Short mmCIF file of C-alpha atoms in Angstrom, two decimals:
data_model
loop_
_atom_site.label_atom_id
_atom_site.label_comp_id
_atom_site.label_asym_id
_atom_site.label_seq_id
_atom_site.Cartn_x
_atom_site.Cartn_y
_atom_site.Cartn_z
CA MET A 1 21.01 13.46 11.39
CA ALA A 2 22.29 15.21 14.45
CA GLN A 3 23.92 12.90 17.01
CA THR A 4 24.71 13.28 20.66
CA SER A 5 27.40 11.69 22.77
CA SER A 6 25.12 11.31 25.77
CA PRO A 7 23.26 8.04 26.30
CA PRO A 8 19.60 7.74 25.30
CA GLU A 9 17.11 9.14 27.79
CA PRO A 10 13.43 8.43 28.32
CA ALA A 11 10.96 11.10 27.23
CA LEU A 12 10.36 13.90 29.69
CA ASP A 13 7.37 13.86 32.03
CA ARG A 14 7.13 10.08 31.71
CA PRO A 15 4.65 8.59 34.23
CA ARG A 16 6.38 6.49 36.86
CA SER A 17 3.43 4.94 38.70
CA GLY A 18 1.61 1.69 38.04
CA VAL A 19 2.88 -1.84 37.45
CA LEU A 20 2.67 -1.69 33.66
CA ALA A 21 4.34 1.73 33.47
CA ALA A 22 7.10 0.50 35.79
CA PHE A 23 7.64 -2.56 33.59
CA LEU A 24 7.80 -0.52 30.40
CA ASN A 25 10.17 1.96 32.06
CA PHE A 26 12.39 -0.98 33.01
CA VAL A 27 12.34 -2.37 29.45
CA GLU A 28 13.11 1.07 28.06
CA ARG A 29 16.03 1.70 30.40
CA LEU A 30 17.39 -1.81 29.89
CA GLY A 31 17.17 -1.46 26.12
CA ASN A 32 18.75 1.99 26.21
CA LEU A 33 21.73 0.61 28.12
CA LEU A 34 22.67 -1.11 24.88
CA PRO A 35 25.14 0.66 22.60
CA HIS A 36 23.98 2.91 19.78
CA PRO A 37 21.97 0.82 17.27
CA VAL A 38 24.72 1.24 14.67
CA THR A 39 27.31 -0.09 17.12
CA LEU A 40 24.90 -2.82 18.18
CA PHE A 41 24.47 -4.15 14.64
CA ALA A 42 28.24 -4.02 14.10
CA LEU A 43 28.73 -6.10 17.27
CA PHE A 44 25.97 -8.49 16.18
CA ALA A 45 27.69 -9.01 12.84
CA LEU A 46 31.02 -9.68 14.55
CA GLY A 47 29.31 -12.02 17.02
CA VAL A 48 27.75 -14.06 14.21
CA VAL A 49 31.19 -14.55 12.67
CA VAL A 50 32.62 -15.84 15.96
CA VAL A 51 29.63 -18.03 16.84
CA SER A 52 29.60 -19.57 13.37
CA ALA A 53 33.23 -20.62 13.77
CA VAL A 54 32.58 -22.21 17.18
CA ALA A 55 29.40 -23.99 16.02
CA ALA A 56 31.05 -25.26 12.84
CA HIS A 57 34.01 -26.55 14.85
CA PHE A 58 31.64 -28.75 16.87
CA GLY A 59 29.82 -29.90 13.72
CA LEU A 60 26.39 -28.48 14.52
CA GLU A 61 23.82 -29.68 11.96
CA VAL A 62 20.12 -30.60 11.69
CA ASP A 63 17.95 -32.47 9.19
CA ASP A 64 16.65 -30.39 6.29
CA ILE A 65 13.27 -31.54 4.96
CA ARG A 66 12.80 -28.61 2.59
CA SER A 67 12.55 -29.45 -1.07
CA PRO A 68 15.41 -28.38 -3.36
CA GLU A 69 12.98 -25.90 -4.97
CA ARG A 70 12.62 -24.18 -1.60
CA GLY A 71 16.34 -24.00 -0.93
CA GLY A 72 16.79 -27.44 0.63
CA SER A 73 20.30 -28.92 0.68
CA PRO A 74 21.06 -31.86 -1.65
CA ASP A 75 22.13 -34.19 1.18
CA GLY A 76 19.22 -33.29 3.49
CA LYS A 77 21.33 -31.57 6.15
CA ILE A 78 21.56 -27.96 7.34
CA ARG A 79 25.06 -27.25 8.64
CA VAL A 80 26.57 -24.18 10.23
CA VAL A 81 28.83 -22.39 7.79
CA SER A 82 31.85 -20.81 9.45
CA LEU A 83 32.79 -17.33 8.33
CA LEU A 84 36.21 -17.60 9.99
CA THR A 85 37.63 -19.58 7.11
CA ALA A 86 39.36 -18.53 3.92
CA ASP A 87 36.11 -18.92 1.98
CA GLY A 88 34.17 -17.08 4.67
CA LEU A 89 36.57 -14.15 4.81
CA ARG A 90 36.52 -13.87 1.02
CA ARG A 91 32.74 -13.88 1.08
CA ILE A 92 32.68 -11.14 3.70
CA SER A 93 35.19 -8.91 1.94
CA THR A 94 33.68 -9.28 -1.52
CA GLY A 95 30.09 -9.00 -0.29
CA LEU A 96 30.45 -5.94 1.92
CA VAL A 97 29.23 -3.53 -0.74
CA THR A 98 26.56 -5.72 -2.30
CA ASN A 99 25.14 -6.61 1.13
CA PHE A 100 24.50 -2.90 1.59
CA THR A 101 23.29 -2.00 -1.89
CA SER A 102 21.03 -5.05 -2.22
CA PHE A 103 19.41 -4.65 1.22
CA ALA A 104 15.73 -4.82 0.28
CA PRO A 105 14.34 -1.71 2.04
CA LEU A 106 17.21 0.60 1.05
CA GLY A 107 16.20 1.44 -2.51
CA THR A 108 12.53 1.29 -1.61
CA VAL A 109 12.89 3.90 1.11
CA LEU A 110 15.18 6.29 -0.75
CA VAL A 111 13.19 6.34 -4.00
CA ALA A 112 9.87 6.78 -2.23
CA LEU A 113 11.22 9.57 -0.03
CA LEU A 114 12.39 11.54 -3.05
CA GLY A 115 8.73 12.11 -3.87
CA VAL A 116 7.73 12.63 -0.24
CA GLY A 117 10.51 15.21 0.16
CA VAL A 118 9.14 17.28 -2.72
CA ALA A 119 5.65 17.10 -1.21
CA GLU A 120 7.01 18.35 2.11
CA ARG A 121 9.07 21.13 0.50
CA SER A 122 6.10 22.39 -1.55
CA GLY A 123 3.82 22.61 1.51
CA LEU A 124 1.41 20.03 0.09
CA LEU A 125 2.04 17.64 2.97
CA SER A 126 1.30 20.28 5.61
CA ALA A 127 -1.79 21.62 3.86
CA GLY A 128 -3.15 18.15 3.12
CA ILE A 129 -2.74 17.04 6.72
CA ARG A 130 -4.44 20.16 8.05
CA ALA A 131 -7.35 19.70 5.64
CA LEU A 132 -7.65 16.02 6.62
CA VAL A 133 -7.55 16.64 10.35
CA LEU A 134 -9.95 19.60 10.22
CA ALA A 135 -12.50 17.48 8.34
CA ALA A 136 -12.22 14.28 10.39
CA PRO A 137 -13.69 13.61 13.86
CA ARG A 138 -10.83 13.69 16.38
CA ARG A 139 -12.09 10.59 18.21
CA LEU A 140 -11.70 8.48 15.06
CA LEU A 141 -8.09 9.50 14.43
CA THR A 142 -6.39 6.49 16.02
CA PRO A 143 -8.67 3.74 14.64
CA THR A 144 -8.52 5.37 11.20
CA ILE A 145 -4.71 5.41 11.25
CA ILE A 146 -4.44 1.78 12.37
CA PHE A 147 -7.11 0.54 9.96
CA ALA A 148 -5.39 2.30 7.05
CA ALA A 149 -2.05 0.89 8.19
CA VAL A 150 -3.37 -2.68 8.14
CA LEU A 151 -4.86 -2.19 4.66
CA SER A 152 -1.54 -0.79 3.42
CA ASN A 153 -0.07 -4.28 3.81
CA THR A 154 -1.35 -5.02 0.31
CA ALA A 155 1.60 -2.88 -0.75
CA SER A 156 3.68 -2.95 2.43
CA GLU A 157 6.31 -0.41 1.34
CA MET A 158 3.61 2.27 1.22
CA GLY A 159 2.77 1.70 4.86
CA TYR A 160 6.34 1.89 6.09
CA VAL A 161 7.68 4.77 4.04
CA VAL A 162 4.53 6.91 3.79
CA LEU A 163 1.91 6.14 6.41
CA VAL A 164 4.18 5.68 9.45
CA PRO A 165 5.95 9.08 9.18
CA LEU A 166 2.71 10.72 8.06
CA ALA A 167 0.94 9.50 11.21
CA ALA A 168 3.62 11.17 13.34
CA VAL A 169 3.04 14.47 11.54
CA ILE A 170 -0.74 14.17 11.89
CA TYR A 171 -0.56 13.50 15.63
CA HIS A 172 1.74 16.44 16.25
CA SER A 173 -0.52 18.72 14.21
CA VAL A 174 -3.39 17.99 16.63
CA GLY A 175 -1.22 18.58 19.69
CA ARG A 176 -0.42 14.94 20.49
CA HIS A 177 2.88 13.10 20.84
CA PRO A 178 4.23 12.43 17.31
CA PHE A 179 5.83 9.18 18.44
CA LEU A 180 2.36 7.99 19.48
CA GLY A 181 1.10 8.34 15.92
CA LEU A 182 4.24 6.67 14.58
CA ALA A 183 3.76 3.76 16.99
CA ALA A 184 0.08 3.30 16.12
CA ALA A 185 0.80 3.22 12.39
CA PHE A 186 3.82 0.92 12.83
CA ALA A 187 1.68 -1.45 14.90
CA GLY A 188 -0.92 -1.64 12.15
CA VAL A 189 1.50 -1.98 9.24
CA SER A 190 3.88 -4.49 10.82
CA GLY A 191 2.21 -6.01 13.89
CA GLY A 192 -0.96 -6.62 11.88
CA TYR A 193 1.01 -7.66 8.80
CA SER A 194 -1.06 -10.72 7.85
CA ALA A 195 -4.47 -9.14 8.45
CA ASN A 196 -6.21 -7.48 5.52
CA LEU A 197 -9.57 -7.14 3.81
CA LEU A 198 -7.84 -7.82 0.49
CA ILE A 199 -5.70 -10.63 -0.85
CA GLY A 200 -2.14 -9.34 -0.77
CA THR A 201 1.16 -10.36 -2.34
CA VAL A 202 2.13 -12.52 0.65
CA ASP A 203 -0.96 -14.75 0.32
CA PRO A 204 0.02 -16.65 -2.85
CA LEU A 205 3.62 -16.83 -1.62
CA LEU A 206 2.68 -18.56 1.64
CA ALA A 207 0.05 -20.72 -0.08
CA GLY A 208 2.68 -22.13 -2.44
CA ILE A 209 4.94 -23.12 0.46
CA THR A 210 2.00 -24.63 2.37
CA THR A 211 0.91 -26.64 -0.67
CA GLU A 212 4.37 -28.12 -1.07
CA ALA A 213 4.59 -29.02 2.62
CA ALA A 214 1.11 -30.58 2.61
CA ALA A 215 2.05 -32.75 -0.37
CA ILE A 216 4.51 -34.56 1.92
CA VAL A 217 1.48 -36.17 3.59
CA ASP A 218 -1.06 -36.11 0.75
CA GLY A 219 -0.04 -35.88 -2.91
CA ALA A 220 -3.43 -34.40 -3.78
CA TYR A 221 -2.16 -31.12 -2.32
CA ALA A 222 0.55 -30.80 -4.98
CA SER A 223 0.55 -27.64 -7.06
CA GLY A 224 -2.31 -27.85 -9.52
CA GLY A 225 -3.81 -30.78 -7.64
CA PRO A 226 -7.43 -31.07 -6.46
CA LYS A 227 -6.56 -29.94 -2.91
CA GLU A 228 -4.03 -27.21 -3.69
CA VAL A 229 -3.88 -24.48 -1.03
CA LEU A 230 -5.05 -21.29 -2.72
CA ALA A 231 -4.10 -17.68 -2.10
CA THR A 232 -7.58 -17.14 -0.62
CA ALA A 233 -7.06 -19.93 1.96
CA ASN A 234 -7.14 -17.54 4.98
CA TRP A 235 -9.19 -14.70 3.54
CA TYR A 236 -12.20 -14.90 5.91
CA PHE A 237 -10.07 -15.15 9.05
CA MET A 238 -7.66 -12.40 7.99
CA ALA A 239 -10.48 -10.05 6.98
CA VAL A 240 -12.03 -10.35 10.45
CA SER A 241 -8.55 -10.00 11.96
CA THR A 242 -8.31 -6.55 10.36
CA PHE A 243 -11.03 -5.27 12.67
CA LEU A 244 -9.50 -7.09 15.66
CA ILE A 245 -6.12 -5.42 15.09
CA THR A 246 -7.82 -2.04 14.67
CA ILE A 247 -9.79 -2.35 17.91
CA VAL A 248 -6.96 -3.81 19.99
CA GLY A 249 -4.44 -1.36 18.52
CA THR A 250 -6.69 1.59 19.33
CA LEU A 251 -7.16 0.46 22.94
CA VAL A 252 -3.43 -0.06 23.44
CA THR A 253 -2.63 3.32 21.87
CA GLU A 254 -5.06 5.31 23.97
CA LYS A 255 -5.06 3.36 27.24
CA VAL A 256 -1.46 2.19 27.52
CA VAL A 257 1.02 3.89 25.20
CA ALA A 258 -0.36 7.46 25.29
CA PRO A 259 -0.31 7.72 29.12
CA TRP A 260 3.11 6.08 29.23
CA LEU A 261 4.70 8.42 26.67
CA GLY A 262 3.38 11.48 28.51
CA ASP A 263 3.70 15.00 27.12
CA TYR A 264 5.94 15.77 24.18
CA ASP A 265 8.87 18.15 24.51
CA GLU A 266 9.50 19.82 21.14
CA SER A 267 13.03 20.80 22.15
CA ARG A 268 14.05 17.16 21.71
CA ALA A 269 13.23 17.19 17.99
CA GLU A 270 15.81 17.65 15.26
CA ASP A 271 15.90 20.91 13.34
CA GLY A 272 13.17 20.96 10.71
CA ALA A 273 11.47 17.77 11.91
CA LEU A 274 8.33 19.63 13.03
CA ASP A 275 8.05 22.04 10.12
CA ALA A 276 5.24 20.12 8.40
CA SER A 277 3.08 20.02 11.52
CA ARG A 278 4.13 23.08 13.53
CA GLY A 279 1.42 25.68 13.86
CA GLY A 280 -1.33 23.22 14.67
CA LEU A 281 -4.64 23.43 12.85
CA GLN A 282 -4.39 26.76 11.08
CA GLU A 283 -7.09 27.38 8.51
CA LEU A 284 -6.07 26.89 4.90
CA THR A 285 -5.31 30.00 2.88
CA ALA A 286 -7.04 30.64 -0.44
CA PRO A 287 -3.94 29.65 -2.50
CA GLU A 288 -3.62 26.47 -0.44
CA LYS A 289 -7.25 25.54 -1.06
CA LYS A 290 -6.83 26.13 -4.78
CA GLY A 291 -3.57 24.17 -4.76
CA LEU A 292 -5.20 21.21 -2.99
CA LYS A 293 -8.06 21.14 -5.51
CA LEU A 294 -5.71 21.13 -8.49
CA SER A 295 -3.46 18.57 -6.79
CA ALA A 296 -6.51 16.34 -6.24
CA ILE A 297 -7.34 16.65 -9.94
CA ALA A 298 -3.75 15.65 -10.76
CA LEU A 299 -4.14 12.60 -8.48
CA VAL A 300 -7.35 11.59 -10.24
CA VAL A 301 -5.65 11.86 -13.62
CA LEU A 302 -2.76 9.73 -12.36
CA ALA A 303 -5.19 7.17 -10.92
CA ILE A 304 -7.04 6.92 -14.23
CA GLY A 305 -3.75 6.44 -16.03
CA LEU A 306 -2.74 3.71 -13.57
CA ALA A 307 -6.08 1.96 -14.06
CA LEU A 308 -5.62 1.99 -17.83
CA LEU A 309 -2.15 0.51 -17.41
CA THR A 310 -3.36 -2.20 -15.04
CA LEU A 311 -6.99 -3.30 -15.46
CA PRO A 312 -7.55 -4.16 -19.15
CA GLU A 313 -6.45 -7.59 -20.37
CA GLY A 314 -3.00 -7.29 -21.89
CA ALA A 315 -2.28 -3.99 -20.10
CA PRO A 316 1.45 -3.22 -19.57
CA LEU A 317 1.28 -3.66 -15.77
CA ARG A 318 -0.41 -7.08 -15.86
CA ASP A 319 1.57 -10.31 -15.69
CA PRO A 320 2.13 -11.37 -19.33
CA LYS A 321 2.41 -15.08 -18.48
CA PHE A 322 -1.38 -15.28 -18.05
CA LEU A 323 -1.96 -14.06 -21.61
CA SER A 324 -0.50 -17.24 -23.07
CA ASN A 325 -1.97 -19.55 -20.43
CA PRO A 326 -5.78 -19.12 -20.15
CA GLU A 327 -6.07 -22.06 -17.75
CA ALA A 328 -3.62 -20.49 -15.31
CA ALA A 329 -5.39 -17.13 -15.69
CA ALA A 330 -8.73 -18.71 -14.79
CA ASN A 331 -7.29 -20.04 -11.50
CA ALA A 332 -5.23 -16.95 -10.63
CA THR A 333 -6.35 -14.24 -8.24
CA PHE A 334 -6.60 -10.62 -9.31
CA VAL A 335 -3.55 -9.83 -7.19
CA GLU A 336 -1.49 -12.43 -9.04
CA LYS A 337 -2.56 -11.01 -12.40
CA ILE A 338 -1.48 -7.47 -11.52
CA ARG A 339 1.75 -8.43 -9.77
CA PRO A 340 3.90 -6.13 -11.95
CA ALA A 341 1.76 -3.20 -10.80
CA LEU A 342 2.21 -4.18 -7.17
CA LYS A 343 5.95 -4.54 -7.67
CA SER A 344 5.92 -1.00 -9.09
CA VAL A 345 4.46 0.47 -5.90
CA VAL A 346 7.67 2.35 -5.02
CA ALA A 347 7.78 4.03 -8.41
CA LEU A 348 4.08 4.81 -8.06
CA ILE A 349 4.64 6.40 -4.63
CA PHE A 350 7.34 8.59 -6.19
CA VAL A 351 5.09 9.71 -9.07
CA PHE A 352 1.92 10.08 -6.99
CA PHE A 353 3.74 12.41 -4.59
CA ILE A 354 5.91 14.44 -6.90
CA VAL A 355 3.33 15.35 -9.55
CA PRO A 356 0.66 16.76 -7.15
CA ALA A 357 3.45 18.40 -5.14
CA VAL A 358 4.74 20.28 -8.18
CA VAL A 359 1.17 21.32 -9.07
CA PHE A 360 0.58 22.57 -5.52
CA GLY A 361 3.93 24.35 -5.42
CA ARG A 362 3.29 26.16 -8.68
CA VAL A 363 -0.13 27.36 -7.51
CA THR A 364 1.02 28.52 -4.08
CA GLY A 365 4.37 29.86 -5.24
CA THR A 366 6.50 27.54 -3.10
CA MET A 367 7.99 25.86 -6.18
CA ARG A 368 8.88 28.20 -9.00
CA THR A 369 11.80 26.39 -10.66
CA ASP A 370 13.32 22.94 -10.95
CA ARG A 371 15.81 23.97 -8.25
CA ASP A 372 13.00 23.98 -5.68
CA VAL A 373 12.09 20.42 -6.64
CA ILE A 374 15.71 19.31 -6.39
CA ASP A 375 16.04 21.09 -3.04
CA GLY A 376 13.10 19.09 -1.67
CA MET A 377 14.67 15.83 -2.81
CA SER A 378 18.09 16.67 -1.38
CA LYS A 379 16.66 17.61 2.01
CA ALA A 380 14.78 14.32 2.14
CA MET A 381 18.02 12.45 1.46
CA ALA A 382 19.89 14.49 4.07
CA SER A 383 17.35 13.50 6.71
CA MET A 384 18.15 9.83 6.03
CA GLY A 385 21.81 10.09 7.05
CA LEU A 386 21.43 7.98 10.19
CA TYR A 387 19.33 5.44 8.31
CA LEU A 388 22.03 4.92 5.68
CA VAL A 389 24.71 4.32 8.31
CA LEU A 390 22.41 2.00 10.25
CA VAL A 391 21.43 0.03 7.15
CA PHE A 392 25.07 -0.57 6.22
CA PHE A 393 25.77 -2.46 9.43
CA ALA A 394 22.31 -4.04 9.67
CA ALA A 395 22.69 -5.39 6.13
CA GLN A 396 26.01 -7.03 7.05
CA PHE A 397 24.48 -8.65 10.13
CA VAL A 398 21.46 -9.97 8.21
CA ALA A 399 23.67 -11.31 5.41
CA PHE A 400 26.12 -12.98 7.80
CA PHE A 401 23.27 -14.53 9.78
CA LYS A 402 21.78 -15.94 6.59
CA TRP A 403 25.09 -17.28 5.27
CA THR A 404 25.84 -19.17 8.51
CA ASN A 405 22.42 -20.97 8.62
CA LEU A 406 22.16 -20.22 12.36
CA GLY A 407 18.57 -18.98 12.07
CA LEU A 408 17.45 -22.06 10.15
CA ILE A 409 19.05 -24.40 12.68
CA LEU A 410 17.39 -22.61 15.61
CA ALA A 411 14.02 -22.87 13.84
CA VAL A 412 14.39 -26.60 13.26
CA GLU A 413 15.57 -27.23 16.82
CA GLY A 414 12.58 -25.30 18.17
CA ALA A 415 10.21 -27.33 16.01
CA ASP A 416 11.78 -30.58 17.22
CA LEU A 417 11.32 -29.40 20.80
CA ILE A 418 7.59 -28.87 20.27
CA ARG A 419 7.23 -32.25 18.58
CA SER A 420 8.85 -33.87 21.59
CA PHE A 421 5.98 -32.64 23.77
CA SER A 422 3.60 -35.01 21.91
CA LEU A 423 0.66 -32.66 22.42
CA GLU A 424 -2.78 -33.58 21.12
CA GLY A 425 -5.90 -31.58 20.21
CA PRO A 426 -6.28 -27.81 19.79
CA VAL A 427 -3.74 -27.05 22.53
CA ILE A 428 -0.94 -27.97 20.11
CA PHE A 429 -1.50 -24.72 18.21
CA LEU A 430 -0.44 -22.54 21.15
CA PRO A 431 3.22 -23.68 21.34
CA PHE A 432 3.27 -23.67 17.52
CA ILE A 433 2.23 -20.00 17.39
CA LEU A 434 4.66 -19.09 20.19
CA LEU A 435 7.50 -20.80 18.33
CA CYS A 436 6.62 -18.81 15.20
CA CYS A 437 6.77 -15.64 17.32
CA PHE A 438 10.23 -16.64 18.54
CA VAL A 439 11.59 -17.60 15.11
CA ASN A 440 10.21 -14.35 13.72
CA LEU A 441 12.56 -12.45 16.04
CA MET A 442 15.47 -13.90 14.02
CA LEU A 443 14.05 -14.53 10.53
CA GLY A 444 12.26 -11.39 9.46
CA SER A 445 11.01 -12.73 6.12
CA ALA A 446 7.60 -14.41 6.27
CA SER A 447 8.41 -16.68 3.34
CA ALA A 448 11.88 -17.62 4.62
CA GLN A 449 10.49 -18.52 8.02
CA TRP A 450 7.60 -20.53 6.58
CA ALA A 451 9.88 -22.31 4.10
CA ILE A 452 11.85 -23.83 6.98
CA THR A 453 9.01 -24.48 9.45
CA ALA A 454 6.17 -25.51 7.09
CA PRO A 455 7.76 -28.84 6.06
CA ILE A 456 7.93 -29.71 9.77
CA PHE A 457 4.67 -28.41 11.15
CA VAL A 458 2.25 -28.82 8.25
CA PRO A 459 2.74 -32.62 8.05
CA MET A 460 2.80 -32.93 11.86
CA LEU A 461 -0.46 -31.02 12.37
CA MET A 462 -2.09 -32.65 9.36
CA LEU A 463 -1.43 -36.03 10.98
CA SER A 464 -3.25 -34.63 14.02
CA GLY A 465 -6.29 -34.04 11.79
CA TYR A 466 -6.07 -30.35 10.80
CA THR A 467 -6.09 -28.95 7.28
CA PRO A 468 -3.10 -27.00 5.90
CA GLN A 469 -5.28 -23.90 5.58
CA VAL A 470 -5.89 -23.82 9.35
CA ILE A 471 -2.22 -24.47 10.08
CA GLN A 472 -1.19 -21.60 7.80
CA ALA A 473 -3.65 -19.24 9.52
CA ALA A 474 -2.09 -20.06 12.90
CA TYR A 475 1.41 -19.50 11.52
CA ARG A 476 0.51 -16.04 10.27
CA ILE A 477 -0.41 -14.93 13.79
CA GLY A 478 3.04 -15.75 15.10
CA ASP A 479 4.71 -14.32 12.01
CA SER A 480 3.06 -10.92 12.49
CA THR A 481 2.90 -10.11 16.17
CA THR A 482 6.62 -9.89 16.98
CA ASN A 483 7.61 -7.91 13.86
CA ILE A 484 7.42 -4.66 15.81
CA ILE A 485 9.85 -5.63 18.59
CA THR A 486 12.72 -7.17 16.64
CA PRO A 487 15.61 -5.25 15.03
CA MET A 488 15.80 -8.13 12.52
CA MET A 489 12.66 -6.79 10.82
CA SER A 490 13.85 -5.14 7.60
CA TYR A 491 12.16 -1.78 8.24
CA PHE A 492 13.07 -1.50 11.94
CA GLY A 493 16.01 0.74 11.11
CA LEU A 494 13.73 3.03 9.11
CA ILE A 495 11.32 3.33 12.04
CA LEU A 496 14.25 4.18 14.30
CA ALA A 497 15.40 6.86 11.85
CA PHE A 498 11.91 8.38 11.74
CA ALA A 499 11.60 8.29 15.53
CA THR A 500 14.91 10.00 16.19
CA ARG A 501 13.75 12.98 14.13
CA TYR A 502 11.29 13.68 16.94
CA ASP A 503 13.62 12.75 19.79
CA LYS A 504 17.37 13.08 19.24
CA LYS A 505 18.10 11.12 22.41
CA LEU A 506 15.74 8.26 21.69
CA GLY A 507 17.24 4.78 21.90
CA ILE A 508 16.29 1.34 20.69
CA GLY A 509 14.93 0.52 24.16
CA THR A 510 12.29 3.24 23.83
CA ILE A 511 11.00 1.77 20.57
CA ILE A 512 10.87 -1.78 21.94
CA ALA A 513 9.19 -0.66 25.17
CA THR A 514 6.64 1.38 23.21
CA MET A 515 5.79 -1.46 20.84
CA LEU A 516 5.83 -4.27 23.40
CA PRO A 517 2.23 -3.65 24.61
CA TYR A 518 1.01 -3.84 21.00
CA SER A 519 2.90 -7.09 20.42
CA ALA A 520 1.54 -8.74 23.57
CA ALA A 521 -2.03 -7.50 23.05
CA PHE A 522 -2.09 -8.53 19.37
CA LEU A 523 -0.80 -12.00 20.27
CA VAL A 524 -3.34 -12.59 23.04
CA GLY A 525 -6.26 -11.16 21.07
CA TRP A 526 -5.37 -12.91 17.82
CA VAL A 527 -4.87 -16.30 19.50
CA ALA A 528 -8.20 -15.89 21.28
CA LEU A 529 -9.89 -15.07 17.96
CA PHE A 530 -8.26 -18.10 16.33
CA TYR A 531 -9.51 -20.51 18.98
CA LEU A 532 -12.96 -18.91 18.97
CA TRP A 533 -13.19 -18.90 15.17
CA VAL A 534 -11.91 -22.44 14.57
CA PHE A 535 -12.65 -24.52 17.65
CA VAL A 536 -15.74 -22.85 19.16
CA LEU A 537 -17.65 -21.45 16.18
CA GLY A 538 -16.22 -23.82 13.58
CA PHE A 539 -16.08 -21.16 10.87
CA PRO A 540 -13.95 -21.78 7.76
CA VAL A 541 -10.75 -19.71 7.58
CA GLY A 542 -11.27 -19.07 3.87
CA PRO A 543 -13.67 -19.77 1.00
CA GLY A 544 -14.06 -23.46 0.26
CA THR A 545 -11.77 -24.58 3.09
CA GLU A 546 -12.33 -27.21 5.75
CA LEU A 547 -11.06 -27.21 9.31
CA TYR A 548 -10.44 -30.91 9.74
CA LEU A 549 -9.13 -33.57 7.40
CA ALA A 550 -11.52 -36.35 6.46
CA ARG A 551 -10.76 -39.52 8.36
#
């Protein structure tokens, strides 16, 4: 990606009046005073090395009440591990490459974008977006984008690598700021991460951790026990939260972010970034209409094939362990049974883009040989140059931070601080949610964060009379709402790479300032819904769940 030696600048024609606009302008300018994000992550990584040495020298440690199965230490202590030792330096030097190559989003993004690149090169992406926008009511564009983004959490990679950049293209095609569409989709995918109408892959993961933590107080909550926390534990509350996130996200997009971003200056975009959406809403040509119809047929055929590989008992993309264990199959959710299919979502994105794209390209004449397909893939990879450089340094920082145990220690210390307040009643959930928001700024993984905080908070809040299902629902609010404002979130670098395609001078401060209103509004609205749902209306957070423990 093209780079510039000048510091990041705010977008042109940015409104300067109003208290909120002034605050966001301040956050943007403050954030943009930071070095380039690549330099910033390199400095962060170096800082972690130095801090770990100082903390280890003073013997910083905390109690570890995680079970060994969840990564707990054998002696029950979490200690800072210094990286300025012989062992630490060896770990850094030998892990430099694997830290980069094993960084979770890297392969996901690159493989998925190979298919997306072919779709863009063939013209399918442009024609499909124009057909979609021409057929849909303009006033429903934002809520539709956010609602679809929240639902994409069932297979989160699809939201990040497909829907977020697609929303930017859609918004520009209707004459709106592309970064506005990117922000709205990012808010839905990541800020509304826990909300969904469906049971996703994160639900059984969190439920397992909650069950183990609850068993500390009551053995009946052990895995397979009569009170085991199920994957559906928060289904009702999270389904309703989907509509909350959609409504709040739409209001923030249209009433706060859109006026603040102002008008878009196309001269700030990188070369080729606007090709898919430039030209606005031109009517489809006859070859394009024919190509879209045949591409849709190809999609239907692929969908039927996927269904045959997933739905029947014993199908290749179903988890084979349930075939030999009927009892486990009877208690498993549909999502658990088709986990191999969900883990194949990146490969499916690749196939579901490239096959219709080739069909469309053959019909319209934009793809005549295999060289055209390869050209689309290579251009997609070329556009990810900045992302690759950013990921290299971000991966080192994340790995170093994990190795030193600094994030775990900060989480435990924060939990101990809240316990020292000795709060009683429903008010105790507010500092708990706020702590989860804070920890989420450092530990991007929902399961990693819950693994360290659940053994502390689940027993504590159970002793105050609340069920583990309610406690888990509160945790998921804090775990979601600050995803969009922390560089520690795995896909933050990807969002930055997408954003700089539309503004070469955009800095990390612009992204944080843009997403901050979503984060604050989601937190306030979600907490209000939680208190209303649980403590005013007394509704269950999921099927068959209680709010309070029997005395």
